[in-house]
Amino acid sequence: MRVIRTAAAQLGPIQRDEGRPSVVARMIALMDEAKGRGATFIVYPELALTTFFPRWHHEDRAEADVWFEASMPSAETQPLFDRAREHGMGMSFGYAELTPEGRHFNTSILVDPEGRIAATYRKIHLPGHVEYDPERTHQHLEKRYFEPGDLGFPVWRFMGGIVGMCICNDRRWPETYRVMGLQGVEMVVLGFNTPSVNSQKGTEALGDRMFHHKLSVQAGAYQNATWVVAVAKAGDEDGHHLMGGTVIVDPDGKIVAEVEGEADGVVVHDCDLDATRFGKETIFDFARHRRIEHYGRITAQTGAEVAV
Amino acid sequence: MRVIRTAAAQLGPIQRDEGRPSVVARMIALMDEAKGRGATFIVYPELALTTFFPRWHHEDRAEADVWFEASMPSAETQPLFDRAREHGMGMSFGYAELTPEGRHFNTSILVDPEGRIAATYRKIHLPGHVEYDPERTHQHLEKRYFEPGDLGFPVWRFMGGIVGMCICNDRRWPETYRVMGLQGVEMVVLGFNTPSVNSQKGTEALGDRMFHHKLSVQAGAYQNATWVVAVAKAGDEDGHHLMGGTVIVDPDGKIVAEVEGEADGVVVHDCDLDATRFGKETIFDFARHRRIEHYGRITAQTGAEVAV
């Protein structure tokens, strides 16, 4: 048994005018609760420090820099790092990253129990669009405000396991999990902000959207024999609703812990990394069963090519 | 709307001593039932003509040739082809193929409404093992009796749509669906013979195995915005139990039709191929969203490579 007692820490809504110190205080409260339940690792959502700003259209993109962090930790996030170190807890959270070179990424990090940033991931599958789209019920401007991640899908030795990250829409793409699975990943952590309404299909029920979320993370877990910790920011942000669905999924694809509702909340689960062995050594023993000579299109072409 | 009224035709158990003429008669009865319900296309299971013989160990592999078909159609299967042509129905079924060169494949075909074989697929992801394994509760000798398929995962223009095939264990591999998705597939048809017991994990519940089956086909459908028709051979074959789980899954990943139980049985559903458009044009518009520069490991390496 190699157990990481893991907390999935859902955040309820963050309104547009809520400042980072308030959000960080909420995150610390969740951390204290997780610590009280014995957790050694806590996972927060994507873009945890602010409202889900890609719904807001800034004609001048530079105006959007207000949502970005130019350093990490920053003065405002230092208390979160300090508390994690005091508790001896590892953590992961997402934020909008503005690099010294002026580049913009949707980023998440792993912070080790000593408070050091051990790993950085930059979101690769950016959903949405670049320009204001009057056809949509709401905007989803991730392709406007971020560059696609440039760091691939690495994994890291972290807290005794092999851990990888992805963010939100990445979780719907089987390539995400497979690239990490091919590096022996034992736990994938991810955060998400998923609108409760499909901006291009208003008739799609919330239940359907929750189904797609869970289907994607459960399949990714099962097909790579890995834990997946998927954490939502949820609830009504200035009239725009985000769904919940914070779950911990075991290497068999089963949901073993779930946050109910759309408020701040924590679930804790003992994730035994050795539980990944059976799947990796039998049905998903890649070395024995994969046939890469027939997968060429996956890396040779981006879009679908339909024969006439 | 481009509707193919599709029948998923589950077969109950086929005992070791049941001859092909008896099986073909059962298949024709299902076809007649499907025709009566207006179906124009019928899908049968993997290795539809015989018992699931890879559970039986033949020390001399040549003995196993009794389970293979040296021609298709054969004298014994010609009545099935004739009836399909009379009904003006397309069909797909699986069988063990022995080529003129003496090669062995686990094969499925598409037969057009004029009775011509329009497409051939040979199973790529062979599960199981090559030699008798006394550690297992039962044998699963597909790697002994078959070569891995050598035809890739093509798709075909068929009955007004873009149709692909895979077989049984292929359905658990996201690469299977993705390679076809990258060719614009609108319907994937597959058959399976899945033992109700995990030969290496006797404690795994039947419900878990059914969950993994459905999870895999539903995720493949959703993530490629394609119909999936997955057809079981089910029930007790000479004391070895196969699970059911015959389903038709829509391009949203939802099960829209299902055969209950483990006997011969048909479900029919109007599969509108245009229902694949929304997913292919929005969240799974591959050309806009995929980032192949980060997928390299998927085709560059077969097994997992774990950094020390």
mmCIF file with all atom_site columns, C-alpha atoms in Angstrom, chain A residues 159-268:
data_model
loop_
_atom_site.group_PDB
_atom_site.id
_atom_site.type_symbol
_atom_site.label_atom_id
_atom_site.label_alt_id
_atom_site.label_comp_id
_atom_site.label_asym_id
_atom_site.label_entity_id
_atom_site.label_seq_id
_atom_site.pdbx_PDB_ins_code
_atom_site.Cartn_x
_atom_site.Cartn_y
_atom_site.Cartn_z
_atom_site.occupancy
_atom_site.B_iso_or_equiv
_atom_site.pdbx_formal_charge
_atom_site.auth_seq_id
_atom_site.auth_comp_id
_atom_site.auth_asym_id
_atom_site.auth_atom_id
_atom_site.pdbx_PDB_model_num
ATOM 1   C CA . MET A 1 159 ? 4.827   12.332 -2.627  1.00 0.00 ? 159 MET A CA 1
ATOM 2   C CA . GLY A 1 160 ? 5.870   8.757  -3.344  1.00 0.00 ? 160 GLY A CA 1
ATOM 3   C CA . GLY A 1 161 ? 3.876   8.396  -6.529  1.00 0.00 ? 161 GLY A CA 1
ATOM 4   C CA . ILE A 1 162 ? 3.841   9.290  -10.198 1.00 0.00 ? 162 ILE A CA 1
ATOM 5   C CA . VAL A 1 163 ? 1.542   12.280 -10.601 1.00 0.00 ? 163 VAL A CA 1
ATOM 6   C CA . GLY A 1 164 ? 0.386   14.234 -13.638 1.00 0.00 ? 164 GLY A CA 1
ATOM 7   C CA . MET A 1 165 ? -1.852  17.212 -14.256 1.00 0.00 ? 165 MET A CA 1
ATOM 8   C CA . CYS A 1 166 ? -4.355  18.394 -16.780 1.00 0.00 ? 166 CYS A CA 1
ATOM 9   C CA . ILE A 1 167 ? -7.005  21.110 -16.740 1.00 0.00 ? 167 ILE A CA 1
ATOM 10  C CA . CYS A 1 168 ? -10.739 21.182 -17.449 1.00 0.00 ? 168 CYS A CA 1
ATOM 11  C CA . ASN A 1 169 ? -11.357 20.517 -21.162 1.00 0.00 ? 169 ASN A CA 1
ATOM 12  C CA . ASP A 1 170 ? -8.179  18.391 -21.308 1.00 0.00 ? 170 ASP A CA 1
ATOM 13  C CA . ARG A 1 171 ? -10.140 15.762 -19.383 1.00 0.00 ? 171 ARG A CA 1
ATOM 14  C CA . ARG A 1 172 ? -12.440 15.103 -22.339 1.00 0.00 ? 172 ARG A CA 1
ATOM 15  C CA . TRP A 1 173 ? -9.550  14.064 -24.600 1.00 0.00 ? 173 TRP A CA 1
ATOM 16  C CA . PRO A 1 174 ? -8.315  10.482 -24.283 1.00 0.00 ? 174 PRO A CA 1
ATOM 17  C CA . GLU A 1 175 ? -4.914  11.582 -25.571 1.00 0.00 ? 175 GLU A CA 1
ATOM 18  C CA . THR A 1 176 ? -4.426  13.500 -22.321 1.00 0.00 ? 176 THR A CA 1
ATOM 19  C CA . TYR A 1 177 ? -4.594  10.442 -20.109 1.00 0.00 ? 177 TYR A CA 1
ATOM 20  C CA . ARG A 1 178 ? -2.815  8.167  -22.571 1.00 0.00 ? 178 ARG A CA 1
ATOM 21  C CA . VAL A 1 179 ? 0.276   10.335 -22.844 1.00 0.00 ? 179 VAL A CA 1
ATOM 22  C CA . MET A 1 180 ? 0.524   10.271 -19.055 1.00 0.00 ? 180 MET A CA 1
ATOM 23  C CA . GLY A 1 181 ? -0.395  6.591  -18.907 1.00 0.00 ? 181 GLY A CA 1
ATOM 24  C CA . LEU A 1 182 ? 2.545   5.877  -21.187 1.00 0.00 ? 182 LEU A CA 1
ATOM 25  C CA . GLN A 1 183 ? 4.729   7.382  -18.469 1.00 0.00 ? 183 GLN A CA 1
ATOM 26  C CA . GLY A 1 184 ? 3.202   5.172  -15.771 1.00 0.00 ? 184 GLY A CA 1
ATOM 27  C CA . VAL A 1 185 ? 0.981   7.819  -14.186 1.00 0.00 ? 185 VAL A CA 1
ATOM 28  C CA . GLU A 1 186 ? -0.685  6.753  -10.933 1.00 0.00 ? 186 GLU A CA 1
ATOM 29  C CA . MET A 1 187 ? -2.686  9.891  -10.191 1.00 0.00 ? 187 MET A CA 1
ATOM 30  C CA . VAL A 1 188 ? -3.954  12.622 -12.493 1.00 0.00 ? 188 VAL A CA 1
ATOM 31  C CA . VAL A 1 189 ? -5.146  15.801 -10.763 1.00 0.00 ? 189 VAL A CA 1
ATOM 32  C CA . LEU A 1 190 ? -7.245  18.383 -12.526 1.00 0.00 ? 190 LEU A CA 1
ATOM 33  C CA . GLY A 1 191 ? -9.506  21.316 -11.892 1.00 0.00 ? 191 GLY A CA 1
ATOM 34  C CA . PHE A 1 192 ? -12.380 22.572 -13.983 1.00 0.00 ? 192 PHE A CA 1
ATOM 35  C CA . ASN A 1 193 ? -14.859 25.410 -14.483 1.00 0.00 ? 193 ASN A CA 1
ATOM 36  C CA . THR A 1 194 ? -17.677 23.985 -16.559 1.00 0.00 ? 194 THR A CA 1
ATOM 37  C CA . PRO A 1 195 ? -20.683 26.150 -17.378 1.00 0.00 ? 195 PRO A CA 1
ATOM 38  C CA . SER A 1 196 ? -23.969 24.474 -16.547 1.00 0.00 ? 196 SER A CA 1
ATOM 39  C CA . VAL A 1 197 ? -25.326 25.501 -19.947 1.00 0.00 ? 197 VAL A CA 1
ATOM 40  C CA . ASN A 1 198 ? -23.874 24.587 -23.336 1.00 0.00 ? 198 ASN A CA 1
ATOM 41  C CA . SER A 1 199 ? -23.386 27.994 -24.982 1.00 0.00 ? 199 SER A CA 1
ATOM 42  C CA . GLN A 1 200 ? -24.190 26.456 -28.369 1.00 0.00 ? 200 GLN A CA 1
ATOM 43  C CA . LYS A 1 201 ? -26.960 24.041 -27.357 1.00 0.00 ? 201 LYS A CA 1
ATOM 44  C CA . GLY A 1 202 ? -29.280 25.474 -24.765 1.00 0.00 ? 202 GLY A CA 1
ATOM 45  C CA . THR A 1 203 ? -31.415 22.342 -24.724 1.00 0.00 ? 203 THR A CA 1
ATOM 46  C CA . GLU A 1 204 ? -28.589 20.203 -23.333 1.00 0.00 ? 204 GLU A CA 1
ATOM 47  C CA . ALA A 1 205 ? -29.576 19.244 -19.798 1.00 0.00 ? 205 ALA A CA 1
ATOM 48  C CA . LEU A 1 206 ? -27.291 19.775 -16.836 1.00 0.00 ? 206 LEU A CA 1
ATOM 49  C CA . GLY A 1 207 ? -27.515 16.055 -16.204 1.00 0.00 ? 207 GLY A CA 1
ATOM 50  C CA . ASP A 1 208 ? -26.121 15.403 -19.660 1.00 0.00 ? 208 ASP A CA 1
ATOM 51  C CA . ARG A 1 209 ? -23.209 17.720 -19.035 1.00 0.00 ? 209 ARG A CA 1
ATOM 52  C CA . MET A 1 210 ? -22.475 16.041 -15.715 1.00 0.00 ? 210 MET A CA 1
ATOM 53  C CA . PHE A 1 211 ? -22.669 12.680 -17.482 1.00 0.00 ? 211 PHE A CA 1
ATOM 54  C CA . HIS A 1 212 ? -20.090 13.755 -20.064 1.00 0.00 ? 212 HIS A CA 1
ATOM 55  C CA . HIS A 1 213 ? -17.778 15.017 -17.357 1.00 0.00 ? 213 HIS A CA 1
ATOM 56  C CA . LYS A 1 214 ? -17.914 11.830 -15.359 1.00 0.00 ? 214 LYS A CA 1
ATOM 57  C CA . LEU A 1 215 ? -17.789 9.607  -18.439 1.00 0.00 ? 215 LEU A CA 1
ATOM 58  C CA . SER A 1 216 ? -14.560 11.286 -19.537 1.00 0.00 ? 216 SER A CA 1
ATOM 59  C CA . VAL A 1 217 ? -12.728 11.121 -16.229 1.00 0.00 ? 217 VAL A CA 1
ATOM 60  C CA . GLN A 1 218 ? -13.913 7.608  -15.440 1.00 0.00 ? 218 GLN A CA 1
ATOM 61  C CA . ALA A 1 219 ? -12.850 6.298  -18.852 1.00 0.00 ? 219 ALA A CA 1
ATOM 62  C CA . GLY A 1 220 ? -9.475  8.030  -18.546 1.00 0.00 ? 220 GLY A CA 1
ATOM 63  C CA . ALA A 1 221 ? -8.938  6.443  -15.144 1.00 0.00 ? 221 ALA A CA 1
ATOM 64  C CA . TYR A 1 222 ? -9.989  2.943  -16.184 1.00 0.00 ? 222 TYR A CA 1
ATOM 65  C CA . GLN A 1 223 ? -8.187  2.878  -19.524 1.00 0.00 ? 223 GLN A CA 1
ATOM 66  C CA . ASN A 1 224 ? -4.901  3.924  -17.919 1.00 0.00 ? 224 ASN A CA 1
ATOM 67  C CA . ALA A 1 225 ? -5.357  2.313  -14.499 1.00 0.00 ? 225 ALA A CA 1
ATOM 68  C CA . THR A 1 226 ? -4.804  5.592  -12.676 1.00 0.00 ? 226 THR A CA 1
ATOM 69  C CA . TRP A 1 227 ? -6.450  7.615  -9.962  1.00 0.00 ? 227 TRP A CA 1
ATOM 70  C CA . VAL A 1 228 ? -8.113  10.794 -11.197 1.00 0.00 ? 228 VAL A CA 1
ATOM 71  C CA . VAL A 1 229 ? -8.934  13.671 -8.855  1.00 0.00 ? 229 VAL A CA 1
ATOM 72  C CA . ALA A 1 230 ? -11.243 16.144 -10.624 1.00 0.00 ? 230 ALA A CA 1
ATOM 73  C CA . VAL A 1 231 ? -12.193 19.316 -8.767  1.00 0.00 ? 231 VAL A CA 1
ATOM 74  C CA . ALA A 1 232 ? -14.848 21.856 -9.722  1.00 0.00 ? 232 ALA A CA 1
ATOM 75  C CA . LYS A 1 233 ? -15.407 25.503 -9.215  1.00 0.00 ? 233 LYS A CA 1
ATOM 76  C CA . ALA A 1 234 ? -19.186 25.558 -9.005  1.00 0.00 ? 234 ALA A CA 1
ATOM 77  C CA . GLY A 1 235 ? -22.249 27.696 -8.523  1.00 0.00 ? 235 GLY A CA 1
ATOM 78  C CA . ASP A 1 236 ? -23.556 31.039 -9.696  1.00 0.00 ? 236 ASP A CA 1
ATOM 79  C CA . GLU A 1 237 ? -20.849 33.552 -10.608 1.00 0.00 ? 237 GLU A CA 1
ATOM 80  C CA . ASP A 1 238 ? -22.508 36.882 -11.402 1.00 0.00 ? 238 ASP A CA 1
ATOM 81  C CA . GLY A 1 239 ? -25.456 35.150 -13.002 1.00 0.00 ? 239 GLY A CA 1
ATOM 82  C CA . HIS A 1 240 ? -23.408 32.538 -14.878 1.00 0.00 ? 240 HIS A CA 1
ATOM 83  C CA . HIS A 1 241 ? -23.804 29.065 -13.518 1.00 0.00 ? 241 HIS A CA 1
ATOM 84  C CA . LEU A 1 242 ? -20.970 26.540 -13.198 1.00 0.00 ? 242 LEU A CA 1
ATOM 85  C CA . MET A 1 243 ? -21.728 22.915 -12.479 1.00 0.00 ? 243 MET A CA 1
ATOM 86  C CA . GLY A 1 244 ? -20.175 20.911 -9.649  1.00 0.00 ? 244 GLY A CA 1
ATOM 87  C CA . GLY A 1 245 ? -19.118 17.311 -9.977  1.00 0.00 ? 245 GLY A CA 1
ATOM 88  C CA . THR A 1 246 ? -15.973 17.156 -7.857  1.00 0.00 ? 246 THR A CA 1
ATOM 89  C CA . VAL A 1 247 ? -14.964 13.484 -7.794  1.00 0.00 ? 247 VAL A CA 1
ATOM 90  C CA . ILE A 1 248 ? -12.174 11.123 -6.897  1.00 0.00 ? 248 ILE A CA 1
ATOM 91  C CA . VAL A 1 249 ? -12.066 8.199  -9.341  1.00 0.00 ? 249 VAL A CA 1
ATOM 92  C CA . ASP A 1 250 ? -10.185 4.994  -8.626  1.00 0.00 ? 250 ASP A CA 1
ATOM 93  C CA . PRO A 1 251 ? -7.975  3.094  -11.115 1.00 0.00 ? 251 PRO A CA 1
ATOM 94  C CA . ASP A 1 252 ? -10.940 0.854  -11.880 1.00 0.00 ? 252 ASP A CA 1
ATOM 95  C CA . GLY A 1 253 ? -12.887 3.881  -13.152 1.00 0.00 ? 253 GLY A CA 1
ATOM 96  C CA . LYS A 1 254 ? -15.232 4.050  -10.186 1.00 0.00 ? 254 LYS A CA 1
ATOM 97  C CA . ILE A 1 255 ? -16.207 7.202  -8.338  1.00 0.00 ? 255 ILE A CA 1
ATOM 98  C CA . VAL A 1 256 ? -15.184 6.650  -4.731  1.00 0.00 ? 256 VAL A CA 1
ATOM 99  C CA . ALA A 1 257 ? -15.791 10.159 -3.344  1.00 0.00 ? 257 ALA A CA 1
ATOM 100 C CA . GLU A 1 258 ? -17.884 13.067 -4.518  1.00 0.00 ? 258 GLU A CA 1
ATOM 101 C CA . VAL A 1 259 ? -18.705 16.580 -3.301  1.00 0.00 ? 259 VAL A CA 1
ATOM 102 C CA . GLU A 1 260 ? -22.442 17.169 -3.317  1.00 0.00 ? 260 GLU A CA 1
ATOM 103 C CA . GLY A 1 261 ? -23.749 20.588 -4.236  1.00 0.00 ? 261 GLY A CA 1
ATOM 104 C CA . GLU A 1 262 ? -22.038 23.735 -5.498  1.00 0.00 ? 262 GLU A CA 1
ATOM 105 C CA . ALA A 1 263 ? -20.519 25.338 -2.410  1.00 0.00 ? 263 ALA A CA 1
ATOM 106 C CA . ASP A 1 264 ? -17.025 25.207 -0.938  1.00 0.00 ? 264 ASP A CA 1
ATOM 107 C CA . GLY A 1 265 ? -16.517 21.621 0.220   1.00 0.00 ? 265 GLY A CA 1
ATOM 108 C CA . VAL A 1 266 ? -13.986 18.864 0.716   1.00 0.00 ? 266 VAL A CA 1
ATOM 109 C CA . VAL A 1 267 ? -13.982 15.106 0.287   1.00 0.00 ? 267 VAL A CA 1
ATOM 110 C CA . VAL A 1 268 ? -11.070 13.000 1.464   1.00 0.00 ? 268 VAL A CA 1
#
